[in-house]
Amino acid sequence: MTESTKPPLTIRMNDADNVAIVANDGGLAAGTVLPGGITLVDRVPQGHKVALRAIAKDEAVLRYNVPIGFALKDIAAGCWVHERLLHMPQARSLENLPEATRKIEAQEPLAGYTFEGYRNADGSVGTRNILAITTTVQCVAGVVDFAVQRIKTELLPKFPNVDDVVGLEHAYGCGVAIDAPDAIIPIRTLRNISRNPNFGGEVMVVSLGCEKLQPERLLPPGSIALKADEVLDVVCLQAEKHVGFMSMIDSIMASALPHLQRLNARKRETVAASELVVGVQCGGSDAFSGVTANPAVGFATDLLVRAGATVMFSETTEVRDAIDQMTARATTPEVAQAMVREMAWYDAYLGRGSADRSANTTPGNKAGGLSNIVEKAMGSIIKSGTSPISGVLSPGERATTKGLIYAATPASDFVCGTLQVAAGINIHVFTTGRGTPYGLAEVPVIKVATRTDLATRWHDLMDVNAGRIADGQASIADVGWELFKLMLDVASGRKKTWAEHWKLHNALVLFNPAPIT
Ligand code: CA
C-alpha cells in the first residue's frame, strides 16, 4: 500500500489523549512531520495510533480520554502504538457503579417529521409489507424454501402490494435442552420475530410434527393477535393427510393465499417519525468507526429520540468497558441495575466458555487499528448518542417503550441483527469500516461506511459515506441529518438500500445459550 500524498492528517478524540489516529489513505511514512511538529518514528498505517508525546512504561494510553491500555515499555513520541505495545485494562467491576447520576438536559422535541408506513392492529408500524412463514424447526427448512420459491413465482405477481415472502428459518427447534432456563432466549426470539411490524400480524407456521418446539409452545394463545374464533394457522408436514411432497407444498401455498390477500389490501399511510423503531449496530469495525460513522449514527440517534422514536443499541461486549458511563446515563436506578444485570449475565456466560470480553476483537479490527476491546468499545458506544437511557431489553424481548433502549445482545453481527428483529425494529442501521455486505430479508438495512476509501470501492453496497467527516468534507451533524432523512425515505419505501437492491440476506441466527442434546 502506498502512503498518502495528501498533507498528513491525524485525529485526536479528546484533548487529554496521548495518541491520535492517522487519517490518510495508505497511512504515513516514517519521517513524516505532523502539523503539531512531531516526526513519525515508524510508518503508521491508516487508522492506527501514533504517540503524541513520550509514554513511559506502565503509563495509560488514553483515547476518548479513557485508558485503552498500559504501555508494556517506554514509547517515544512519533512511534506507532499498536496492540503488541499495550497491556489491556481489567474490566470495570460491576459493584458501586453510578446510577442515573448524570443530569442530561432535555433536548428540544423534533416535530414535523413523518414517513409512509403500514399501521398494524397491535399499534406497531411496518416499513415493508412482507409475508413471513414461521418455522418451528430446522427440519422443515428445505420444504419451506421450495414453497417460498413457488409462492414467489406463482402467487406474488398477483399481489403487487406485497413486497416479499420470507421463510423464517433457523437452527433451533429440536435436539435442544428445551427446558433449560436459557432456552427461553431462542424461543421468545422466534416468537417475537414472527411479530415483527414488517409482517403485518399475518402469522403462519410450518411445523414438522415431532419436534420439541411445538407450535403452541412457540406461539401460545394470546401471543399473537388472533380473532376470538381463530386458531393458529399451522401446516404440519407429518399430518396424515399429506401423501407425497407436493401435497405439503400445495398445503403451504393454500395457507399463504389468504395472508397474501390481506397483506395486499393494506395501504401505506402518513405516520409520525415517532413510529420508527431503529436498531443500530456496527460490524467489521476499524479505528474510524468511532471517529466518523458511529458519531454520525449517535447524532441521528439523538434526532430519533427527540422525534419520539424508539432506538436501540446493543452488543454487550462492546458496552461492558463503558458500563459506568452507561449506568450514569440511565433515567432511573432501576434502568441502571437492569444494565448491570445484563452485563453480569454475559460475564458469566463468557466465563462458562472460559472466555471474556477480549474474545470480541477480530484480526480485521486489529488490522484496522483497534488494539483491543476497550478501544473498540469506546468507539462502539458512540452510536448511542447522548440521550438518557430509558429502557433495557433482555435478549429476544420486544420493545414496548419509546426513547433510547439498551437491547442486550451479543456483538456478533448476525446474532445481534436477529435479536433486534425480535425486538421489533423496522429500520436497521449498520456501520462498517472494513466492509461487510450484511443485509436482512426482514428489515431494511442502511449501511454506513467509516472511510471514503471503502465507500468508493464498495459504491454499490454502502448507503452513506461517513468518511467525508475525516476528509473534512462534512460535519458529524451533516451526516447525522442525512442518515435521519434517509431512514424516513427508506421507511416509506421511497428508497431501497443497496442490500435490498441486490437482495443480500443473512440468515437468522438465534442466540441459544442453552445446551444442545
Ligand atoms: Ca456487531
Coordinates of C-alpha atoms and ligand atoms in Angstrom, one line a residue:
M1 CA 0.0 0.0 0.0
T2 CA 1.4 3.4 -0.9
E3 CA 1.5 6.2 1.6
S4 CA -0.8 9.2 1.1
T5 CA 0.4 12.2 -1.0
K6 CA -2.1 14.4 0.9
P7 CA -1.0 16.6 3.8
P8 CA -0.6 14.5 7.0
L9 CA -3.8 14.4 9.0
T10 CA -4.3 12.9 12.4
I11 CA -7.4 12.8 14.6
R12 CA -7.4 13.1 18.3
M13 CA -10.7 12.4 20.1
N14 CA -10.1 14.2 23.4
D15 CA -7.7 16.9 24.4
A16 CA -6.4 14.6 27.2
D17 CA -5.5 11.9 24.7
N18 CA -1.8 11.0 24.3
V19 CA -2.4 9.2 21.0
A20 CA -4.1 10.2 17.7
I21 CA -5.0 8.1 14.7
V22 CA -3.6 8.6 11.2
A23 CA -6.4 9.6 8.8
N24 CA -4.6 9.5 5.5
D25 CA -5.4 6.7 3.0
G26 CA -2.5 4.3 2.9
G27 CA -1.0 5.6 6.2
L28 CA 2.0 7.9 6.7
A29 CA 5.7 7.1 6.2
A30 CA 8.4 7.2 8.9
G31 CA 9.9 10.7 8.9
T32 CA 6.6 12.5 8.1
V33 CA 6.3 15.6 10.2
L34 CA 2.8 16.0 11.7
P35 CA 1.2 19.5 11.9
G36 CA 1.9 19.6 15.6
G37 CA 5.7 19.2 14.9
I38 CA 6.1 15.5 15.8
T39 CA 8.1 13.4 13.4
L40 CA 6.9 9.8 12.9
V41 CA 9.5 7.3 14.1
D42 CA 7.7 4.4 12.4
R43 CA 5.4 4.0 9.3
V44 CA 1.9 4.3 10.8
P45 CA -0.9 2.6 8.8
Q46 CA -4.3 4.3 8.3
G47 CA -6.5 4.2 11.3
H48 CA -3.6 3.3 13.6
K49 CA -2.4 5.2 16.6
V50 CA 0.7 7.5 16.9
A51 CA 2.1 8.6 20.3
L52 CA 1.7 12.4 20.6
R53 CA 4.2 12.5 23.4
A54 CA 6.6 10.1 25.2
I55 CA 4.6 7.5 27.1
A56 CA 6.5 5.7 29.9
K57 CA 6.3 2.0 30.7
D58 CA 3.1 1.2 32.6
E59 CA 1.6 4.7 31.8
A60 CA -2.0 4.7 30.5
V61 CA -2.6 5.2 26.7
L62 CA -5.5 7.5 26.5
R63 CA -8.1 7.6 23.7
Y64 CA -11.5 9.1 24.2
N65 CA -9.9 10.2 27.5
V66 CA -10.2 6.6 28.6
P67 CA -7.2 4.2 29.3
I68 CA -7.4 1.8 26.4
G69 CA -4.2 0.1 27.7
F70 CA -1.0 0.5 29.6
A71 CA 2.4 0.7 27.9
L72 CA 4.4 -2.5 28.1
K73 CA 7.6 -0.4 27.5
D74 CA 8.7 3.2 27.0
I75 CA 7.1 4.6 23.8
A76 CA 8.7 7.6 22.2
A77 CA 6.7 10.4 20.7
G78 CA 6.0 9.7 17.0
C79 CA 6.0 5.9 17.5
W80 CA 3.3 3.6 16.1
V81 CA 1.2 2.5 19.2
H82 CA -0.1 -1.0 18.3
E83 CA -1.6 -3.8 20.4
R84 CA 1.7 -5.5 21.0
L85 CA 2.9 -2.5 23.0
L86 CA -0.2 -2.5 25.2
H87 CA -1.5 -4.4 28.2
M88 CA -5.3 -4.3 28.4
P89 CA -7.0 -2.9 31.5
Q90 CA -9.2 -5.2 33.7
A91 CA -12.9 -5.0 33.1
R92 CA -14.6 -2.4 35.3
S93 CA -16.1 -4.0 38.4
L94 CA -19.9 -4.1 38.4
E95 CA -20.0 -3.0 42.0
N96 CA -20.7 0.6 43.1
L97 CA -21.5 2.0 39.7
P98 CA -23.0 5.4 39.4
E99 CA -26.8 5.0 38.9
A100 CA -28.8 7.7 37.0
T101 CA -26.3 10.3 38.2
R102 CA -25.8 12.3 35.1
K103 CA -28.3 15.1 34.6
I104 CA -29.0 15.4 30.9
E105 CA -30.7 18.5 29.8
A106 CA -33.9 17.6 27.9
Q107 CA -33.4 18.2 24.2
E108 CA -35.9 20.2 22.2
P109 CA -38.6 17.8 20.7
L110 CA -38.2 17.4 16.9
A111 CA -41.7 17.8 15.4
G112 CA -43.0 17.6 11.8
Y113 CA -41.1 14.6 10.5
T114 CA -43.2 11.7 9.1
F115 CA -42.9 8.6 6.9
E116 CA -45.3 6.5 5.0
G117 CA -45.8 3.2 6.9
Y118 CA -48.2 0.3 7.3
R119 CA -50.1 0.6 10.5
N120 CA -50.7 -2.8 12.3
A121 CA -53.5 -3.9 14.5
D122 CA -51.2 -4.0 17.6
G123 CA -50.3 -0.4 17.1
S124 CA -46.8 -1.0 15.6
V125 CA -45.9 0.3 12.1
G126 CA -44.3 -1.6 9.3
T127 CA -41.8 -0.2 6.8
R128 CA -42.3 -3.2 4.5
N129 CA -45.2 -5.4 3.7
I130 CA -43.8 -9.0 3.9
L131 CA -45.4 -12.4 4.3
A132 CA -43.3 -14.3 6.8
I133 CA -43.6 -18.1 7.2
T134 CA -42.6 -19.0 10.7
T135 CA -40.9 -22.4 11.2
T136 CA -40.7 -24.4 14.4
V137 CA -37.7 -26.5 13.5
Q138 CA -34.8 -26.6 11.0
C139 CA -36.0 -29.9 9.6
V140 CA -38.7 -28.1 7.5
A141 CA -36.3 -25.5 6.0
G142 CA -35.9 -27.3 2.6
V143 CA -39.6 -27.7 2.2
V144 CA -40.3 -24.1 3.2
D145 CA -37.6 -22.9 0.7
F146 CA -39.3 -24.9 -2.1
A147 CA -42.7 -23.5 -1.2
V148 CA -41.4 -19.9 -0.9
Q149 CA -40.0 -20.2 -4.5
R150 CA -43.3 -21.4 -5.8
I151 CA -45.2 -18.7 -3.9
K152 CA -42.8 -16.0 -5.3
T153 CA -43.2 -17.2 -8.9
E154 CA -46.9 -18.3 -8.9
L155 CA -48.7 -16.2 -6.3
L156 CA -46.7 -13.0 -5.6
P157 CA -47.2 -11.5 -9.1
K158 CA -51.0 -11.4 -8.3
F159 CA -50.3 -9.3 -5.1
P160 CA -48.2 -6.3 -6.2
N161 CA -48.6 -4.6 -2.9
V162 CA -46.8 -7.4 -1.0
D163 CA -43.0 -6.8 -1.0
D164 CA -41.7 -10.3 -0.4
V165 CA -42.2 -13.7 1.1
V166 CA -39.7 -14.8 3.7
G167 CA -39.2 -18.2 5.4
L168 CA -38.1 -17.6 9.0
E169 CA -35.6 -20.4 9.0
H170 CA -33.2 -21.2 11.9
A171 CA -31.1 -23.9 13.5
Y172 CA -33.4 -24.3 16.6
G173 CA -36.4 -26.4 17.4
C174 CA -35.2 -29.9 18.2
G175 CA -32.1 -31.7 19.6
V176 CA -32.0 -29.0 22.2
A177 CA -32.4 -28.8 26.0
I178 CA -35.8 -27.1 25.7
D179 CA -36.5 -27.0 29.4
A180 CA -33.1 -25.5 30.3
P181 CA -33.5 -22.0 31.8
D182 CA -31.8 -20.2 29.0
A183 CA -34.0 -21.9 26.3
I184 CA -36.4 -19.0 26.9
I185 CA -34.0 -16.8 24.8
P186 CA -34.2 -18.6 21.4
I187 CA -37.9 -19.4 21.9
R188 CA -39.0 -15.8 22.7
T189 CA -36.7 -14.6 19.9
L190 CA -38.5 -16.7 17.3
R191 CA -41.9 -15.7 18.8
N192 CA -41.1 -12.0 18.6
I193 CA -39.5 -12.2 15.2
S194 CA -42.9 -13.6 14.0
R195 CA -44.5 -10.5 15.5
N196 CA -42.1 -8.0 13.7
P197 CA -44.0 -5.0 12.5
N198 CA -43.0 -5.7 8.9
F199 CA -45.1 -8.9 8.8
G200 CA -48.4 -7.2 9.4
G201 CA -49.6 -9.6 12.0
E202 CA -50.2 -12.3 9.4
V203 CA -48.6 -15.3 11.2
M204 CA -48.5 -18.7 9.6
V205 CA -46.4 -21.6 10.8
V206 CA -44.8 -24.7 9.2
S207 CA -44.1 -27.5 11.6
L208 CA -42.6 -31.0 11.2
G209 CA -44.8 -32.6 13.9
C210 CA -42.4 -34.5 16.2
E211 CA -40.1 -31.6 17.2
K212 CA -39.6 -30.3 20.7
L213 CA -40.7 -26.8 19.9
Q214 CA -44.3 -27.5 19.2
P215 CA -46.3 -24.6 17.5
E216 CA -48.4 -23.9 20.6
R217 CA -45.2 -23.7 22.7
L218 CA -43.7 -21.2 20.2
L219 CA -46.9 -19.1 19.9
P220 CA -49.2 -19.8 22.9
P221 CA -52.7 -18.4 22.9
G222 CA -52.6 -14.6 23.3
S223 CA -49.1 -14.2 22.0
I224 CA -50.4 -13.0 18.6
A225 CA -53.5 -11.0 17.9
L226 CA -55.8 -13.8 16.6
K227 CA -59.5 -13.1 16.4
A228 CA -61.7 -14.9 19.0
D229 CA -62.7 -17.8 16.8
E230 CA -59.3 -18.1 15.0
V231 CA -56.8 -20.9 15.6
L232 CA -53.1 -20.7 14.9
D233 CA -52.5 -21.3 11.2
V234 CA -50.2 -24.3 11.1
V235 CA -49.1 -26.6 8.3
C236 CA -47.8 -29.9 9.9
L237 CA -45.7 -31.9 7.4
Q238 CA -46.3 -35.2 9.3
A239 CA -50.1 -34.8 9.2
E240 CA -51.6 -38.0 7.8
K241 CA -53.4 -36.0 5.1
H242 CA -50.1 -35.3 3.3
V243 CA -49.4 -38.0 0.7
G244 CA -46.2 -37.1 -1.1
F245 CA -44.1 -34.0 -1.2
M246 CA -46.4 -31.9 -3.5
S247 CA -49.2 -32.3 -1.0
M248 CA -47.1 -30.5 1.6
I249 CA -46.2 -27.7 -0.9
D250 CA -49.9 -27.3 -2.0
S251 CA -50.9 -27.1 1.6
I252 CA -48.3 -24.3 2.4
M253 CA -49.4 -22.4 -0.8
A254 CA -53.1 -22.7 0.1
S255 CA -52.3 -21.5 3.6
A256 CA -50.3 -18.5 2.3
L257 CA -53.1 -17.3 0.0
P258 CA -55.5 -15.6 2.5
H259 CA -52.5 -14.0 4.2
L260 CA -51.3 -12.6 0.9
Q261 CA -54.8 -11.3 0.1
R262 CA -55.0 -9.4 3.4
L263 CA -51.4 -8.0 3.2
N264 CA -52.1 -6.9 -0.4
A265 CA -55.2 -4.9 0.7
R266 CA -53.1 -2.7 3.1
K267 CA -52.0 0.8 2.2
R268 CA -49.2 3.0 3.4
E269 CA -50.3 6.0 5.5
T270 CA -48.6 9.0 6.8
V271 CA -47.3 8.4 10.4
A272 CA -45.1 10.4 12.7
A273 CA -41.3 9.7 12.8
S274 CA -42.0 8.5 16.4
E275 CA -43.2 5.2 14.9
L276 CA -39.7 4.3 13.8
V277 CA -38.1 1.5 15.8
V278 CA -34.4 1.6 14.8
G279 CA -31.7 -0.8 15.7
V280 CA -28.1 0.4 15.4
Q281 CA -25.0 -1.8 15.3
C282 CA -21.5 -1.9 13.9
G283 CA -19.5 -4.7 12.3
G284 CA -16.2 -5.1 10.6
S285 CA -15.1 -2.1 12.6
D286 CA -11.9 -0.1 12.3
A287 CA -10.4 2.8 14.2
F288 CA -12.6 5.2 12.1
S289 CA -15.8 3.6 13.3
G290 CA -15.6 5.6 16.5
V291 CA -14.5 8.8 14.6
T292 CA -16.9 9.1 11.7
A293 CA -19.7 6.6 11.2
N294 CA -20.6 5.9 14.8
P295 CA -20.6 9.6 15.9
A296 CA -22.9 10.3 12.9
V297 CA -25.2 7.4 13.9
G298 CA -25.1 8.8 17.5
F299 CA -26.2 12.2 16.2
A300 CA -29.1 10.5 14.3
T301 CA -29.9 8.5 17.4
D302 CA -30.4 11.8 19.3
L303 CA -32.6 13.1 16.5
L304 CA -34.7 10.0 16.7
V305 CA -35.1 10.3 20.4
R306 CA -36.1 14.0 20.0
A307 CA -38.7 12.9 17.4
G308 CA -40.2 10.4 19.9
A309 CA -39.0 7.3 18.2
T310 CA -37.6 4.1 19.7
V311 CA -33.9 3.5 19.0
M312 CA -31.9 0.6 20.5
F313 CA -28.2 0.0 20.8
S314 CA -26.8 -3.5 21.6
E315 CA -23.6 -5.5 21.5
T316 CA -22.9 -6.3 25.2
T317 CA -19.1 -7.0 24.9
E318 CA -18.8 -3.5 23.3
V319 CA -20.7 -1.8 26.1
R320 CA -19.0 -3.7 29.0
D321 CA -16.0 -1.4 29.3
A322 CA -18.2 1.7 29.3
I323 CA -20.7 0.4 31.8
D324 CA -20.0 3.3 34.2
Q325 CA -20.8 5.8 31.5
M326 CA -24.0 3.9 30.7
T327 CA -25.3 3.4 34.2
A328 CA -24.8 7.1 34.8
R329 CA -26.9 7.9 31.8
A330 CA -29.8 5.7 32.9
T331 CA -33.0 7.6 33.6
T332 CA -33.6 5.7 36.9
P333 CA -31.6 3.4 39.2
E334 CA -33.8 0.5 38.0
V335 CA -32.7 1.0 34.4
A336 CA -29.0 1.2 35.6
Q337 CA -29.5 -2.0 37.6
A338 CA -31.1 -3.8 34.6
M339 CA -28.0 -2.9 32.5
V340 CA -25.7 -4.3 35.2
R341 CA -27.8 -7.4 35.4
E342 CA -27.3 -8.0 31.6
M343 CA -23.6 -7.3 31.9
A344 CA -23.2 -9.8 34.8
W345 CA -25.2 -12.4 33.0
Y346 CA -22.9 -12.0 30.0
D347 CA -19.7 -12.1 32.0
A348 CA -21.0 -15.4 33.5
Y349 CA -22.0 -16.7 30.0
L350 CA -18.5 -16.0 28.6
G351 CA -16.9 -17.4 31.8
R352 CA -18.7 -20.7 31.2
G353 CA -16.8 -21.0 27.9
S354 CA -13.5 -19.9 29.6
A355 CA -13.6 -16.6 27.7
D356 CA -14.0 -13.0 28.5
R357 CA -14.8 -9.8 26.6
S358 CA -11.4 -9.8 25.0
A359 CA -12.6 -12.6 22.7
N360 CA -14.5 -10.0 20.8
T361 CA -11.9 -8.3 18.6
T362 CA -11.1 -9.8 15.2
P363 CA -8.0 -9.9 13.1
G364 CA -9.7 -7.3 10.8
N365 CA -10.4 -4.9 13.8
K366 CA -6.7 -5.1 14.7
A367 CA -5.5 -4.5 11.1
G368 CA -7.9 -1.5 11.1
G369 CA -6.1 0.0 14.1
L370 CA -8.3 -1.2 17.0
S371 CA -5.8 -2.6 19.6
N372 CA -8.3 -4.3 21.9
I373 CA -11.9 -4.5 23.1
V374 CA -11.6 -1.4 25.3
E375 CA -10.7 0.8 22.3
K376 CA -13.3 -0.9 20.2
A377 CA -16.0 -0.4 22.9
M378 CA -15.3 3.3 23.3
G379 CA -15.9 3.8 19.6
S380 CA -18.9 1.5 19.6
I381 CA -21.0 3.1 22.3
I382 CA -20.9 6.5 20.5
K383 CA -23.7 5.1 18.4
S384 CA -26.0 5.6 21.4
G385 CA -25.6 9.3 21.1
T386 CA -26.1 11.5 24.2
S387 CA -29.7 10.9 25.3
P388 CA -30.7 9.3 28.6
I389 CA -31.1 5.5 28.5
S390 CA -34.7 4.8 29.4
G391 CA -35.1 1.0 29.0
V392 CA -33.3 -2.3 28.9
L393 CA -34.3 -5.5 27.0
S394 CA -33.0 -9.0 27.7
P395 CA -32.1 -11.0 24.6
G396 CA -35.1 -11.7 22.4
E397 CA -37.5 -9.4 24.2
R398 CA -39.7 -7.0 22.3
A399 CA -39.5 -3.2 22.9
T400 CA -42.6 -1.7 24.3
T401 CA -41.3 1.8 25.1
K402 CA -40.1 4.8 23.2
G403 CA -36.7 6.5 23.6
L404 CA -33.2 5.1 23.8
I405 CA -33.1 1.5 24.8
Y406 CA -30.3 -0.9 25.6
A407 CA -31.2 -4.2 23.9
A408 CA -28.7 -6.7 25.3
T409 CA -27.3 -8.9 22.5
P410 CA -24.0 -10.5 21.6
A411 CA -21.9 -8.2 19.3
S412 CA -21.9 -10.9 16.6
D413 CA -23.5 -9.1 13.6
F414 CA -26.0 -11.7 12.5
V415 CA -26.9 -12.7 16.1
C416 CA -27.4 -9.0 17.1
G417 CA -29.4 -8.3 14.0
T418 CA -31.6 -11.3 14.6
L419 CA -32.3 -10.2 18.2
Q420 CA -33.0 -6.6 17.1
V421 CA -35.5 -8.0 14.6
A422 CA -37.2 -9.8 17.5
A423 CA -37.1 -6.5 19.5
G424 CA -39.3 -5.1 16.8
I425 CA -37.1 -2.9 14.7
N426 CA -38.5 -1.6 11.4
I427 CA -35.2 0.0 10.3
H428 CA -31.6 -1.3 10.9
V429 CA -28.5 1.0 10.7
F430 CA -25.2 -0.8 10.3
T431 CA -21.8 0.9 10.3
T432 CA -18.7 -0.7 8.9
G433 CA -15.0 0.2 8.4
R434 CA -13.5 -3.0 7.0
G435 CA -16.6 -3.6 4.9
T436 CA -19.4 -6.2 5.1
P437 CA -22.2 -6.9 2.6
Y438 CA -24.6 -7.6 5.6
G439 CA -28.3 -7.5 4.9
L440 CA -31.6 -8.8 6.3
A441 CA -34.7 -10.2 4.5
E442 CA -37.0 -9.0 7.3
V443 CA -36.0 -5.3 7.8
P444 CA -34.2 -2.8 5.5
V445 CA -30.5 -2.3 6.5
I446 CA -28.9 1.0 5.9
K447 CA -25.1 0.6 5.8
V448 CA -22.8 3.5 6.7
A449 CA -19.1 3.4 5.7
T450 CA -16.5 4.8 8.1
R451 CA -14.0 5.7 5.3
T452 CA -14.2 7.3 1.8
D453 CA -11.9 4.6 0.5
L454 CA -14.4 1.9 1.4
A455 CA -17.4 3.9 0.3
T456 CA -15.7 4.5 -3.1
R457 CA -14.6 0.9 -3.6
W458 CA -18.0 -0.5 -2.4
H459 CA -20.0 2.2 -4.1
D460 CA -23.0 -0.1 -4.7
L461 CA -23.0 -1.7 -1.2
M462 CA -22.7 1.3 1.1
D463 CA -25.6 3.7 1.5
V464 CA -23.9 6.5 3.4
N465 CA -20.3 7.7 3.3
A466 CA -19.4 9.0 6.8
G467 CA -15.7 9.0 5.7
R468 CA -16.4 12.6 4.5
I469 CA -16.2 13.6 8.1
A470 CA -12.5 12.5 8.3
D471 CA -11.9 14.1 4.9
G472 CA -13.2 17.4 6.2
Q473 CA -16.0 17.4 3.6
A474 CA -18.9 17.1 6.0
S475 CA -19.6 17.5 9.7
I476 CA -20.9 14.8 12.1
A477 CA -24.2 16.8 12.1
D478 CA -24.4 16.9 8.3
V479 CA -24.0 13.1 8.0
G480 CA -26.3 12.5 11.1
W481 CA -29.1 14.6 9.4
E482 CA -28.5 12.8 6.1
L483 CA -28.9 9.5 7.8
F484 CA -32.0 10.6 9.7
K485 CA -33.7 11.7 6.4
L486 CA -32.6 8.6 4.6
M487 CA -34.2 6.5 7.3
L488 CA -37.5 8.3 6.6
D489 CA -37.2 7.7 2.9
V490 CA -36.2 4.0 3.3
A491 CA -39.0 3.5 5.9
S492 CA -41.5 5.0 3.4
G493 CA -40.4 2.7 0.6
R494 CA -39.3 5.7 -1.5
K495 CA -35.7 4.4 -1.4
K496 CA -34.3 1.0 -1.3
T497 CA -31.0 0.2 0.4
W498 CA -28.2 -1.4 -1.6
A499 CA -28.7 -4.7 0.4
E500 CA -32.4 -4.7 -0.7
H501 CA -31.5 -3.8 -4.3
W502 CA -29.1 -6.9 -4.5
K503 CA -31.3 -9.0 -2.1
L504 CA -28.4 -9.6 0.2
H505 CA -29.9 -11.5 3.1
N506 CA -28.0 -13.0 6.0
A507 CA -29.5 -16.0 7.8
L508 CA -31.4 -15.5 11.1
V509 CA -29.0 -16.8 13.7
L510 CA -30.7 -17.4 17.1
F511 CA -28.8 -16.8 20.3
N512 CA -29.0 -20.2 22.1
P513 CA -27.0 -20.1 25.3
A514 CA -28.7 -23.4 26.4
P515 CA -27.3 -26.9 25.7
I516 CA -27.8 -28.9 22.5
T517 CA -28.7 -32.5 23.2
Ligands
CA1 CA -21.8 -6.2 15.6

